[in-house]
Amino acid sequence: MIVLYALTSFIGGFTSARLYRQFGGLAWVWNTVMTAIIFPGPLGCIFMWVNTVAWSRSSTAALPWHTVMIIASLYMLVSFPLTIIGAIAGRNLATDFDAPCRTKKVLRQVPTDIPWYRQPMAQMFMAGFLPFSAIYIELHYIFASVWGHKIYTLFGILFIAFIMLFIVTSFITVALIYFQLAREDHRWWWRSFFSGGSTGFFIYAYSFFYFFQRSSMDGWLQSSFYFGYMAIISYAFFLMLGFVGFISSMVFVKHIYSVVKCD
């Protein structure tokens, strides 16, 4: 899994730089560095903390120092350079953003008197709750398999739940972005990302419920491993589903403005 992530870093760098260039970004070096560390950085911090706790307790779950150095070398010598190469290729091959209609330089004034259920936090809650409810049942069996002693065998159902998660996240994010645009708020890009990724917060909140109500884990070592790695898993879902929400919203926005006559 680590080798696969390192080898596909080129795709991340390429996609990030291409989108950043199309949106008119100028600090492309900073964007490339952020792309390279946005996930490995928090992962490395959590891993070092958990591994240090395991070392201090003389646990066999602790990775030896030479394995840690191999993983760090794999990132520095493979993943990071591939991200830079992908970013350079994406920046050079990216075309200008093809706006579907005529745009203005002056920003529209965004209305401020909006009801509470249209506030960003309320929309993030709705956007995260619906996809989470679609995978809630399957999530229980996955937790029991990963953190318990049960064997998971329904991989076909898991694949269907994974696809359903993508579809529901895409649809609910697009719907909320439509309501946002209907009230003359054009700032959809970050809202779509955080709305799509908000399911990660629900997954992490569920991990607390599972730990205290469904598992028999206790102690500092088990708690550190569980909550540390669940934080990384939830963060990974946040980034993944945030990207799904953003791409879906961008396609939707380009489509509606290409068919609607704008003054």
C-alpha atoms as an extended CHARMM CRD file, in Angstrom:
* protein
*
       263  EXT
         1         1  MET       CA              0.0000000000        0.0000000000        0.0000000000  PROA      1               0.0000000000
         2         2  ILE       CA              2.8220000000        2.4210000000        0.8430000000  PROA      2               0.0000000000
         3         3  VAL       CA              4.6430000000        1.5820000000       -2.3980000000  PROA      3               0.0000000000
         4         4  LEU       CA              1.4270000000        2.0600000000       -4.3870000000  PROA      4               0.0000000000
         5         5  TYR       CA              0.8630000000        5.4680000000       -2.7840000000  PROA      5               0.0000000000
         6         6  ALA       CA              4.4260000000        6.5110000000       -3.5590000000  PROA      6               0.0000000000
         7         7  LEU       CA              4.1980000000        5.4090000000       -7.1840000000  PROA      7               0.0000000000
         8         8  THR       CA              0.9060000000        7.2450000000       -7.7530000000  PROA      8               0.0000000000
         9         9  SER       CA              2.1660000000       10.5300000000       -6.3030000000  PROA      9               0.0000000000
        10        10  PHE       CA              2.6970000000       11.7190000000       -9.8670000000  PROA      10              0.0000000000
        11        11  ILE       CA             -1.0860000000       11.7240000000      -10.3970000000  PROA      11              0.0000000000
        12        12  GLY       CA             -1.6620000000       13.8210000000       -7.2910000000  PROA      12              0.0000000000
        13        13  GLY       CA              0.9430000000       16.3870000000       -8.2900000000  PROA      13              0.0000000000
        14        14  PHE       CA             -0.3370000000       16.5490000000      -11.8620000000  PROA      14              0.0000000000
        15        15  THR       CA             -3.9960000000       16.9840000000      -10.8910000000  PROA      15              0.0000000000
        16        16  SER       CA             -3.2630000000       19.5430000000       -8.1860000000  PROA      16              0.0000000000
        17        17  ALA       CA             -1.0210000000       21.7130000000      -10.3840000000  PROA      17              0.0000000000
        18        18  ARG       CA             -3.3840000000       21.5110000000      -13.3370000000  PROA      18              0.0000000000
        19        19  LEU       CA             -6.4120000000       22.6510000000      -11.3170000000  PROA      19              0.0000000000
        20        20  TYR       CA             -4.3730000000       25.3140000000       -9.5360000000  PROA      20              0.0000000000
        21        21  ARG       CA             -3.1660000000       26.6830000000      -12.8670000000  PROA      21              0.0000000000
        22        22  GLN       CA             -6.6780000000       26.7300000000      -14.3080000000  PROA      22              0.0000000000
        23        23  PHE       CA             -7.9950000000       28.6300000000      -11.2910000000  PROA      23              0.0000000000
        24        24  GLY       CA             -5.3530000000       31.3070000000      -11.7850000000  PROA      24              0.0000000000
        25        25  GLY       CA             -3.0600000000       30.3930000000       -8.8860000000  PROA      25              0.0000000000
        26        26  LEU       CA              0.3990000000       31.9780000000       -8.8570000000  PROA      26              0.0000000000
        27        27  ALA       CA              2.1770000000       30.3400000000       -5.8930000000  PROA      27              0.0000000000
        28        28  TRP       CA              2.5820000000       27.0090000000       -7.6690000000  PROA      28              0.0000000000
        29        29  VAL       CA              5.6810000000       26.0310000000       -5.6590000000  PROA      29              0.0000000000
        30        30  TRP       CA              3.7670000000       26.3390000000       -2.4120000000  PROA      30              0.0000000000
        31        31  ASN       CA              0.8780000000       24.4190000000       -3.9630000000  PROA      31              0.0000000000
        32        32  THR       CA              3.2580000000       21.6030000000       -4.9340000000  PROA      32              0.0000000000
        33        33  VAL       CA              4.7340000000       21.3940000000       -1.4350000000  PROA      33              0.0000000000
        34        34  MET       CA              1.2650000000       21.3570000000        0.1150000000  PROA      34              0.0000000000
        35        35  THR       CA              0.2420000000       18.5560000000       -2.2370000000  PROA      35              0.0000000000
        36        36  ALA       CA              3.2800000000       16.5250000000       -1.1840000000  PROA      36              0.0000000000
        37        37  ILE       CA              2.6960000000       16.9060000000        2.5730000000  PROA      37              0.0000000000
        38        38  ILE       CA             -1.0720000000       17.3580000000        2.9080000000  PROA      38              0.0000000000
        39        39  PHE       CA             -1.5490000000       13.6690000000        3.7470000000  PROA      39              0.0000000000
        40        40  PRO       CA              1.9390000000       12.2510000000        4.5000000000  PROA      40              0.0000000000
        41        41  GLY       CA              2.5960000000       15.0600000000        7.0000000000  PROA      41              0.0000000000
        42        42  PRO       CA             -0.2620000000       14.2650000000        9.4300000000  PROA      42              0.0000000000
        43        43  LEU       CA              0.2510000000       10.5520000000        8.7720000000  PROA      43              0.0000000000
        44        44  GLY       CA              3.9220000000       10.8000000000        9.7480000000  PROA      44              0.0000000000
        45        45  CYS       CA              3.1250000000       12.7400000000       12.9290000000  PROA      45              0.0000000000
        46        46  ILE       CA              0.4770000000       10.2570000000       14.0440000000  PROA      46              0.0000000000
        47        47  PHE       CA              2.6820000000        7.2890000000       13.1440000000  PROA      47              0.0000000000
        48        48  MET       CA              5.6660000000        8.6430000000       15.1020000000  PROA      48              0.0000000000
        49        49  TRP       CA              3.4520000000        9.2640000000       18.1310000000  PROA      49              0.0000000000
        50        50  VAL       CA              1.8720000000        5.8010000000       18.0260000000  PROA      50              0.0000000000
        51        51  ASN       CA              5.1870000000        4.0900000000       17.3720000000  PROA      51              0.0000000000
        52        52  THR       CA              6.8390000000        5.9930000000       20.2240000000  PROA      52              0.0000000000
        53        53  VAL       CA              4.0810000000        4.8660000000       22.5950000000  PROA      53              0.0000000000
        54        54  ALA       CA              4.5710000000        1.2720000000       21.4200000000  PROA      54              0.0000000000
        55        55  TRP       CA              8.3610000000        1.5530000000       21.9160000000  PROA      55              0.0000000000
        56        56  SER       CA              7.8990000000        2.9390000000       25.4230000000  PROA      56              0.0000000000
        57        57  ARG       CA              5.6770000000       -0.0320000000       26.3200000000  PROA      57              0.0000000000
        58        58  SER       CA              8.0480000000       -2.5620000000       24.6450000000  PROA      58              0.0000000000
        59        59  SER       CA              5.2180000000       -3.6640000000       22.3870000000  PROA      59              0.0000000000
        60        60  THR       CA              5.7950000000       -5.9520000000       19.4170000000  PROA      60              0.0000000000
        61        61  ALA       CA              3.5140000000       -3.6530000000       17.3960000000  PROA      61              0.0000000000
        62        62  ALA       CA              6.3100000000       -1.0620000000       17.2600000000  PROA      62              0.0000000000
        63        63  LEU       CA              8.1900000000       -0.9280000000       13.9590000000  PROA      63              0.0000000000
        64        64  PRO       CA             11.9960000000       -1.0920000000       14.2360000000  PROA      64              0.0000000000
        65        65  TRP       CA             13.9910000000        2.0190000000       13.3890000000  PROA      65              0.0000000000
        66        66  HSD       CA             15.3920000000        0.5940000000       10.1270000000  PROA      66              0.0000000000
        67        67  THR       CA             11.8460000000       -0.0520000000        8.8240000000  PROA      67              0.0000000000
        68        68  VAL       CA             10.9130000000        3.5150000000        9.7000000000  PROA      68              0.0000000000
        69        69  MET       CA             13.9720000000        4.7650000000        7.8050000000  PROA      69              0.0000000000
        70        70  ILE       CA             13.0200000000        2.6730000000        4.7540000000  PROA      70              0.0000000000
        71        71  ILE       CA              9.5220000000        4.1870000000        4.7390000000  PROA      71              0.0000000000
        72        72  ALA       CA             10.9380000000        7.7120000000        5.1470000000  PROA      72              0.0000000000
        73        73  SER       CA             13.4280000000        7.0990000000        2.3250000000  PROA      73              0.0000000000
        74        74  LEU       CA             10.6480000000        5.8130000000        0.1000000000  PROA      74              0.0000000000
        75        75  TYR       CA              8.7880000000        9.0700000000        0.6200000000  PROA      75              0.0000000000
        76        76  MET       CA             11.7970000000       11.3580000000        0.1900000000  PROA      76              0.0000000000
        77        77  LEU       CA             13.3030000000        9.5470000000       -2.8050000000  PROA      77              0.0000000000
        78        78  VAL       CA             10.1830000000        8.3670000000       -4.6380000000  PROA      78              0.0000000000
        79        79  SER       CA              6.9460000000       10.0310000000       -3.5400000000  PROA      79              0.0000000000
        80        80  PHE       CA              8.1700000000       13.6160000000       -3.1510000000  PROA      80              0.0000000000
        81        81  PRO       CA             10.1210000000       13.7280000000       -6.4570000000  PROA      81              0.0000000000
        82        82  LEU       CA              7.2160000000       12.1520000000       -8.3520000000  PROA      82              0.0000000000
        83        83  THR       CA              4.8750000000       14.7680000000       -6.9010000000  PROA      83              0.0000000000
        84        84  ILE       CA              7.1800000000       17.5430000000       -8.1140000000  PROA      84              0.0000000000
        85        85  ILE       CA              7.5180000000       15.9600000000      -11.5750000000  PROA      85              0.0000000000
        86        86  GLY       CA              3.7450000000       15.5670000000      -11.8070000000  PROA      86              0.0000000000
        87        87  ALA       CA              3.2110000000       19.1730000000      -10.7000000000  PROA      87              0.0000000000
        88        88  ILE       CA              5.6250000000       20.4740000000      -13.3420000000  PROA      88              0.0000000000
        89        89  ALA       CA              3.9050000000       18.3970000000      -16.0300000000  PROA      89              0.0000000000
        90        90  GLY       CA              0.4460000000       19.4790000000      -14.8650000000  PROA      90              0.0000000000
        91        91  ARG       CA              1.4070000000       23.1530000000      -14.8030000000  PROA      91              0.0000000000
        92        92  ASN       CA              2.9520000000       23.0590000000      -18.2600000000  PROA      92              0.0000000000
        93        93  LEU       CA              0.1720000000       21.0250000000      -19.8680000000  PROA      93              0.0000000000
        94        94  ALA       CA             -2.7400000000       22.8570000000      -18.2450000000  PROA      94              0.0000000000
        95        95  THR       CA             -4.8650000000       25.0940000000      -20.4170000000  PROA      95              0.0000000000
        96        96  ASP       CA             -6.6530000000       28.2440000000      -19.3410000000  PROA      96              0.0000000000
        97        97  PHE       CA             -9.9710000000       27.8010000000      -17.5940000000  PROA      97              0.0000000000
        98        98  ASP       CA            -12.7240000000       27.6270000000      -20.1840000000  PROA      98              0.0000000000
        99        99  ALA       CA            -15.5160000000       29.6450000000      -18.5900000000  PROA      99              0.0000000000
       100       100  PRO       CA            -18.9140000000       28.4980000000      -19.9000000000  PROA      100             0.0000000000
       101       101  CYS       CA            -20.2430000000       32.0630000000      -19.9860000000  PROA      101             0.0000000000
       102       102  ARG       CA            -19.0870000000       35.6630000000      -19.8430000000  PROA      102             0.0000000000
       103       103  THR       CA            -17.6400000000       36.6300000000      -16.4660000000  PROA      103             0.0000000000
       104       104  LYS       CA            -17.0790000000       39.9440000000      -14.7110000000  PROA      104             0.0000000000
       105       105  LYS       CA            -14.0180000000       41.2010000000      -12.8660000000  PROA      105             0.0000000000
       106       106  VAL       CA            -16.0700000000       42.7970000000      -10.0770000000  PROA      106             0.0000000000
       107       107  LEU       CA            -17.3170000000       40.2980000000       -7.5050000000  PROA      107             0.0000000000
       108       108  ARG       CA            -20.9990000000       40.1170000000       -6.7450000000  PROA      108             0.0000000000
       109       109  GLN       CA            -22.1210000000       41.1490000000       -3.2900000000  PROA      109             0.0000000000
       110       110  VAL       CA            -23.0370000000       38.0640000000       -1.2750000000  PROA      110             0.0000000000
       111       111  PRO       CA            -26.2360000000       38.3080000000        0.8170000000  PROA      111             0.0000000000
       112       112  THR       CA            -25.6140000000       38.0280000000        4.5440000000  PROA      112             0.0000000000
       113       113  ASP       CA            -29.1700000000       37.6550000000        5.8690000000  PROA      113             0.0000000000
       114       114  ILE       CA            -29.6260000000       33.9260000000        5.3590000000  PROA      114             0.0000000000
       115       115  PRO       CA            -31.4780000000       31.4550000000        7.6210000000  PROA      115             0.0000000000
       116       116  TRP       CA            -29.5480000000       29.1740000000        9.9500000000  PROA      116             0.0000000000
       117       117  TYR       CA            -30.1560000000       26.0510000000        7.8890000000  PROA      117             0.0000000000
       118       118  ARG       CA            -28.3010000000       27.6240000000        4.9770000000  PROA      118             0.0000000000
       119       119  GLN       CA            -25.2380000000       28.4700000000        7.0280000000  PROA      119             0.0000000000
       120       120  PRO       CA            -21.9800000000       26.6590000000        6.1150000000  PROA      120             0.0000000000
       121       121  MET       CA            -21.9260000000       24.5060000000        9.2570000000  PROA      121             0.0000000000
       122       122  ALA       CA            -25.5420000000       23.3750000000        8.7700000000  PROA      122             0.0000000000
       123       123  GLN       CA            -24.8210000000       22.4600000000        5.1550000000  PROA      123             0.0000000000
       124       124  MET       CA            -21.6900000000       20.5690000000        6.1510000000  PROA      124             0.0000000000
       125       125  PHE       CA            -23.7320000000       18.6040000000        8.6970000000  PROA      125             0.0000000000
       126       126  MET       CA            -26.3390000000       17.6530000000        6.0880000000  PROA      126             0.0000000000
       127       127  ALA       CA            -23.6890000000       16.8530000000        3.4740000000  PROA      127             0.0000000000
       128       128  GLY       CA            -21.8510000000       14.5540000000        5.8770000000  PROA      128             0.0000000000
       129       129  PHE       CA            -24.8130000000       12.8790000000        7.5570000000  PROA      129             0.0000000000
       130       130  LEU       CA            -26.5040000000       11.5080000000        4.4390000000  PROA      130             0.0000000000
       131       131  PRO       CA            -23.4390000000        9.7020000000        2.9840000000  PROA      131             0.0000000000
       132       132  PHE       CA            -22.5680000000        8.4140000000        6.4540000000  PROA      132             0.0000000000
       133       133  SER       CA            -26.0680000000        7.0050000000        6.9030000000  PROA      133             0.0000000000
       134       134  ALA       CA            -25.6360000000        5.1490000000        3.6000000000  PROA      134             0.0000000000
       135       135  ILE       CA            -22.5950000000        3.2470000000        4.8920000000  PROA      135             0.0000000000
       136       136  TYR       CA            -23.4210000000        3.0870000000        8.6090000000  PROA      136             0.0000000000
       137       137  ILE       CA            -24.3930000000       -0.5860000000        8.6870000000  PROA      137             0.0000000000
       138       138  GLU       CA            -21.4160000000       -1.6980000000        6.6370000000  PROA      138             0.0000000000
       139       139  LEU       CA            -19.1170000000        0.4880000000        8.7310000000  PROA      139             0.0000000000
       140       140  HSD       CA            -19.9830000000       -1.5170000000       11.8440000000  PROA      140             0.0000000000
       141       141  TYR       CA            -18.7910000000       -4.7720000000       10.2570000000  PROA      141             0.0000000000
       142       142  ILE       CA            -15.6350000000       -3.1050000000        8.9580000000  PROA      142             0.0000000000
       143       143  PHE       CA            -14.7950000000       -1.8240000000       12.4420000000  PROA      143             0.0000000000
       144       144  ALA       CA            -15.4640000000       -5.2620000000       13.9020000000  PROA      144             0.0000000000
       145       145  SER       CA            -13.1100000000       -6.7890000000       11.3370000000  PROA      145             0.0000000000
       146       146  VAL       CA            -10.2930000000       -4.2470000000       11.6550000000  PROA      146             0.0000000000
       147       147  TRP       CA            -10.3880000000       -3.6620000000       15.4250000000  PROA      147             0.0000000000
       148       148  GLY       CA            -12.1340000000       -6.8140000000       16.5800000000  PROA      148             0.0000000000
       149       149  HSD       CA            -11.6880000000      -10.5250000000       15.9960000000  PROA      149             0.0000000000
       150       150  LYS       CA            -14.2260000000      -11.0330000000       13.2240000000  PROA      150             0.0000000000
       151       151  ILE       CA            -13.4140000000      -11.9340000000        9.6280000000  PROA      151             0.0000000000
       152       152  TYR       CA            -14.9280000000       -9.7990000000        6.9030000000  PROA      152             0.0000000000
       153       153  THR       CA            -15.9520000000      -11.6890000000        3.7610000000  PROA      153             0.0000000000
       154       154  LEU       CA            -18.6270000000       -9.5410000000        2.0640000000  PROA      154             0.0000000000
       155       155  PHE       CA            -16.2610000000       -7.6930000000       -0.2520000000  PROA      155             0.0000000000
       156       156  GLY       CA            -18.8980000000       -7.3950000000       -2.9840000000  PROA      156             0.0000000000
       157       157  ILE       CA            -21.2210000000       -5.5740000000       -0.5830000000  PROA      157             0.0000000000
       158       158  LEU       CA            -18.2940000000       -3.4240000000        0.5270000000  PROA      158             0.0000000000
       159       159  PHE       CA            -17.6060000000       -2.4010000000       -3.0700000000  PROA      159             0.0000000000
       160       160  ILE       CA            -21.2640000000       -1.4850000000       -3.5870000000  PROA      160             0.0000000000
       161       161  ALA       CA            -21.2560000000        0.5580000000       -0.3720000000  PROA      161             0.0000000000
       162       162  PHE       CA            -18.0960000000        2.3330000000       -1.5240000000  PROA      162             0.0000000000
       163       163  ILE       CA            -19.6660000000        3.2680000000       -4.8620000000  PROA      163             0.0000000000
       164       164  MET       CA            -22.8490000000        4.3310000000       -3.0880000000  PROA      164             0.0000000000
       165       165  LEU       CA            -20.7700000000        6.5660000000       -0.8140000000  PROA      165             0.0000000000
       166       166  PHE       CA            -19.2840000000        8.3140000000       -3.8370000000  PROA      166             0.0000000000
       167       167  ILE       CA            -22.6630000000        8.7460000000       -5.5330000000  PROA      167             0.0000000000
       168       168  VAL       CA            -24.4770000000       10.0750000000       -2.4620000000  PROA      168             0.0000000000
       169       169  THR       CA            -21.6060000000       12.4480000000       -1.6550000000  PROA      169             0.0000000000
       170       170  SER       CA            -21.6210000000       13.7710000000       -5.2010000000  PROA      170             0.0000000000
       171       171  PHE       CA            -25.3890000000       14.2590000000       -5.3530000000  PROA      171             0.0000000000
       172       172  ILE       CA            -25.8370000000       15.9020000000       -1.9630000000  PROA      172             0.0000000000
       173       173  THR       CA            -22.8950000000       18.2500000000       -2.5350000000  PROA      173             0.0000000000
       174       174  VAL       CA            -24.2380000000       19.2970000000       -5.9450000000  PROA      174             0.0000000000
       175       175  ALA       CA            -27.7010000000       19.8700000000       -4.4630000000  PROA      175             0.0000000000
       176       176  LEU       CA            -26.3360000000       22.0770000000       -1.6790000000  PROA      176             0.0000000000
       177       177  ILE       CA            -24.1720000000       24.0160000000       -4.1270000000  PROA      177             0.0000000000
       178       178  TYR       CA            -27.2640000000       24.6190000000       -6.2760000000  PROA      178             0.0000000000
       179       179  PHE       CA            -29.1120000000       26.0990000000       -3.2920000000  PROA      179             0.0000000000
       180       180  GLN       CA            -26.0600000000       28.2100000000       -2.5030000000  PROA      180             0.0000000000
       181       181  LEU       CA            -25.8720000000       29.5860000000       -6.0440000000  PROA      181             0.0000000000
       182       182  ALA       CA            -29.6310000000       30.2110000000       -6.0420000000  PROA      182             0.0000000000
       183       183  ARG       CA            -29.2100000000       32.6610000000       -3.1520000000  PROA      183             0.0000000000
       184       184  GLU       CA            -26.5160000000       34.5120000000       -5.1450000000  PROA      184             0.0000000000
       185       185  ASP       CA            -23.5070000000       33.1550000000       -3.2580000000  PROA      185             0.0000000000
       186       186  HSD       CA            -20.8700000000       32.3660000000       -5.8840000000  PROA      186             0.0000000000
       187       187  ARG       CA            -18.2000000000       31.0770000000       -3.4890000000  PROA      187             0.0000000000
       188       188  TRP       CA            -18.7920000000       27.3890000000       -4.1400000000  PROA      188             0.0000000000
       189       189  TRP       CA            -15.2620000000       25.9300000000       -4.3830000000  PROA      189             0.0000000000
       190       190  TRP       CA            -14.2030000000       25.5600000000       -0.7400000000  PROA      190             0.0000000000
       191       191  ARG       CA            -17.7920000000       24.9860000000        0.3500000000  PROA      191             0.0000000000
       192       192  SER       CA            -18.0550000000       22.0170000000       -1.9960000000  PROA      192             0.0000000000
       193       193  PHE       CA            -14.7960000000       20.5470000000       -0.7130000000  PROA      193             0.0000000000
       194       194  PHE       CA            -15.6880000000       20.8190000000        2.9660000000  PROA      194             0.0000000000
       195       195  SER       CA            -19.2650000000       19.6740000000        2.3720000000  PROA      195             0.0000000000
       196       196  GLY       CA            -18.1000000000       16.5830000000        0.5280000000  PROA      196             0.0000000000
       197       197  GLY       CA            -15.3970000000       15.7920000000        3.0610000000  PROA      197             0.0000000000
       198       198  SER       CA            -17.5550000000       16.3150000000        6.1460000000  PROA      198             0.0000000000
       199       199  THR       CA            -18.3920000000       12.5980000000        6.1770000000  PROA      199             0.0000000000
       200       200  GLY       CA            -14.8990000000       12.0810000000        7.6040000000  PROA      200             0.0000000000
       201       201  PHE       CA            -15.9840000000       13.8720000000       10.7910000000  PROA      201             0.0000000000
       202       202  PHE       CA            -18.9260000000       11.5060000000       11.1810000000  PROA      202             0.0000000000
       203       203  ILE       CA            -16.6510000000        8.4950000000       10.7050000000  PROA      203             0.0000000000
       204       204  TYR       CA            -14.3230000000        9.7380000000       13.4330000000  PROA      204             0.0000000000
       205       205  ALA       CA            -17.2690000000       10.5110000000       15.7130000000  PROA      205             0.0000000000
       206       206  TYR       CA            -18.5220000000        6.9520000000       15.1530000000  PROA      206             0.0000000000
       207       207  SER       CA            -15.1050000000        5.6350000000       16.1600000000  PROA      207             0.0000000000
       208       208  PHE       CA            -15.6620000000        7.0780000000       19.6520000000  PROA      208             0.0000000000
       209       209  PHE       CA            -19.0310000000        5.3410000000       19.8650000000  PROA      209             0.0000000000
       210       210  TYR       CA            -17.5010000000        2.0440000000       18.7590000000  PROA      210             0.0000000000
       211       211  PHE       CA            -14.5770000000        2.2980000000       21.1730000000  PROA      211             0.0000000000
       212       212  PHE       CA            -16.6720000000        2.9700000000       24.2800000000  PROA      212             0.0000000000
       213       213  GLN       CA            -19.8280000000        0.9990000000       23.4320000000  PROA      213             0.0000000000
       214       214  ARG       CA            -18.8610000000       -1.8720000000       21.1260000000  PROA      214             0.0000000000
       215       215  SER       CA            -15.2370000000       -2.7920000000       21.8370000000  PROA      215             0.0000000000
       216       216  SER       CA            -13.3500000000       -4.1460000000       24.8230000000  PROA      216             0.0000000000
       217       217  MET       CA            -10.2110000000       -2.0880000000       24.2040000000  PROA      217             0.0000000000
       218       218  ASP       CA             -8.7080000000       -0.0990000000       27.0360000000  PROA      218             0.0000000000
       219       219  GLY       CA             -5.3560000000        1.2060000000       28.2040000000  PROA      219             0.0000000000
       220       220  TRP       CA             -3.0610000000        3.8940000000       26.8810000000  PROA      220             0.0000000000
       221       221  LEU       CA             -1.4490000000        1.7540000000       24.1710000000  PROA      221             0.0000000000
       222       222  GLN       CA             -4.6760000000        0.5200000000       22.6000000000  PROA      222             0.0000000000
       223       223  SER       CA             -6.2920000000        3.9410000000       22.8490000000  PROA      223             0.0000000000
       224       224  SER       CA             -3.3150000000        5.5860000000       21.1460000000  PROA      224             0.0000000000
       225       225  PHE       CA             -3.3300000000        3.0810000000       18.3020000000  PROA      225             0.0000000000
       226       226  TYR       CA             -7.0870000000        3.1900000000       17.8430000000  PROA      226             0.0000000000
       227       227  PHE       CA             -7.7380000000        6.9280000000       17.9560000000  PROA      227             0.0000000000
       228       228  GLY       CA             -4.4870000000        7.7820000000       16.1660000000  PROA      228             0.0000000000
       229       229  TYR       CA             -5.0690000000        5.5530000000       13.1770000000  PROA      229             0.0000000000
       230       230  MET       CA             -8.8040000000        6.3030000000       13.0900000000  PROA      230             0.0000000000
       231       231  ALA       CA             -7.9220000000        9.9960000000       12.8960000000  PROA      231             0.0000000000
       232       232  ILE       CA             -5.7590000000        9.3020000000        9.8350000000  PROA      232             0.0000000000
       233       233  ILE       CA             -8.4190000000        7.0960000000        8.2270000000  PROA      233             0.0000000000
       234       234  SER       CA            -11.0840000000        9.7500000000        8.8090000000  PROA      234             0.0000000000
       235       235  TYR       CA             -8.7550000000       12.4200000000        7.4460000000  PROA      235             0.0000000000
       236       236  ALA       CA             -8.1670000000       10.3000000000        4.3470000000  PROA      236             0.0000000000
       237       237  PHE       CA            -11.9230000000       10.0250000000        3.8230000000  PROA      237             0.0000000000
       238       238  PHE       CA            -12.2110000000       13.7850000000        4.3140000000  PROA      238             0.0000000000
       239       239  LEU       CA             -9.6900000000       14.4610000000        1.5420000000  PROA      239             0.0000000000
       240       240  MET       CA            -11.0600000000       11.7910000000       -0.7850000000  PROA      240             0.0000000000
       241       241  LEU       CA            -14.7300000000       12.7240000000       -0.4670000000  PROA      241             0.0000000000
       242       242  GLY       CA            -13.8730000000       16.4280000000       -0.4670000000  PROA      242             0.0000000000
       243       243  PHE       CA            -12.2530000000       15.9330000000       -3.8600000000  PROA      243             0.0000000000
       244       244  VAL       CA            -15.3230000000       14.0340000000       -5.0620000000  PROA      244             0.0000000000
       245       245  GLY       CA            -17.5850000000       16.8720000000       -3.9160000000  PROA      245             0.0000000000
       246       246  PHE       CA            -15.3770000000       19.5140000000       -5.5100000000  PROA      246             0.0000000000
       247       247  ILE       CA            -15.0750000000       17.7910000000       -8.8980000000  PROA      247             0.0000000000
       248       248  SER       CA            -18.8070000000       17.0180000000       -8.9850000000  PROA      248             0.0000000000
       249       249  SER       CA            -19.6480000000       20.6230000000       -8.1610000000  PROA      249             0.0000000000
       250       250  MET       CA            -17.2290000000       21.9920000000      -10.7450000000  PROA      250             0.0000000000
       251       251  VAL       CA            -18.7540000000       19.8300000000      -13.4760000000  PROA      251             0.0000000000
       252       252  PHE       CA            -22.2360000000       20.8530000000      -12.3470000000  PROA      252             0.0000000000
       253       253  VAL       CA            -21.4320000000       24.5780000000      -12.2270000000  PROA      253             0.0000000000
       254       254  LYS       CA            -19.8250000000       24.5330000000      -15.6600000000  PROA      254             0.0000000000
       255       255  HSD       CA            -22.8060000000       22.6920000000      -17.0920000000  PROA      255             0.0000000000
       256       256  ILE       CA            -25.5750000000       24.9130000000      -15.6860000000  PROA      256             0.0000000000
       257       257  TYR       CA            -23.8030000000       28.1100000000      -16.6790000000  PROA      257             0.0000000000
       258       258  SER       CA            -23.2590000000       26.7490000000      -20.1730000000  PROA      258             0.0000000000
       259       259  VAL       CA            -27.0050000000       26.1990000000      -20.7260000000  PROA      259             0.0000000000
       260       260  VAL       CA            -28.3970000000       29.1470000000      -18.7480000000  PROA      260             0.0000000000
       261       261  LYS       CA            -28.3510000000       32.5860000000      -20.3190000000  PROA      261             0.0000000000
       262       262  CYS       CA            -26.4650000000       34.9910000000      -18.0310000000  PROA      262             0.0000000000
       263       263  ASP       CA            -26.6130000000       38.7750000000      -18.2470000000  PROA      263             0.0000000000
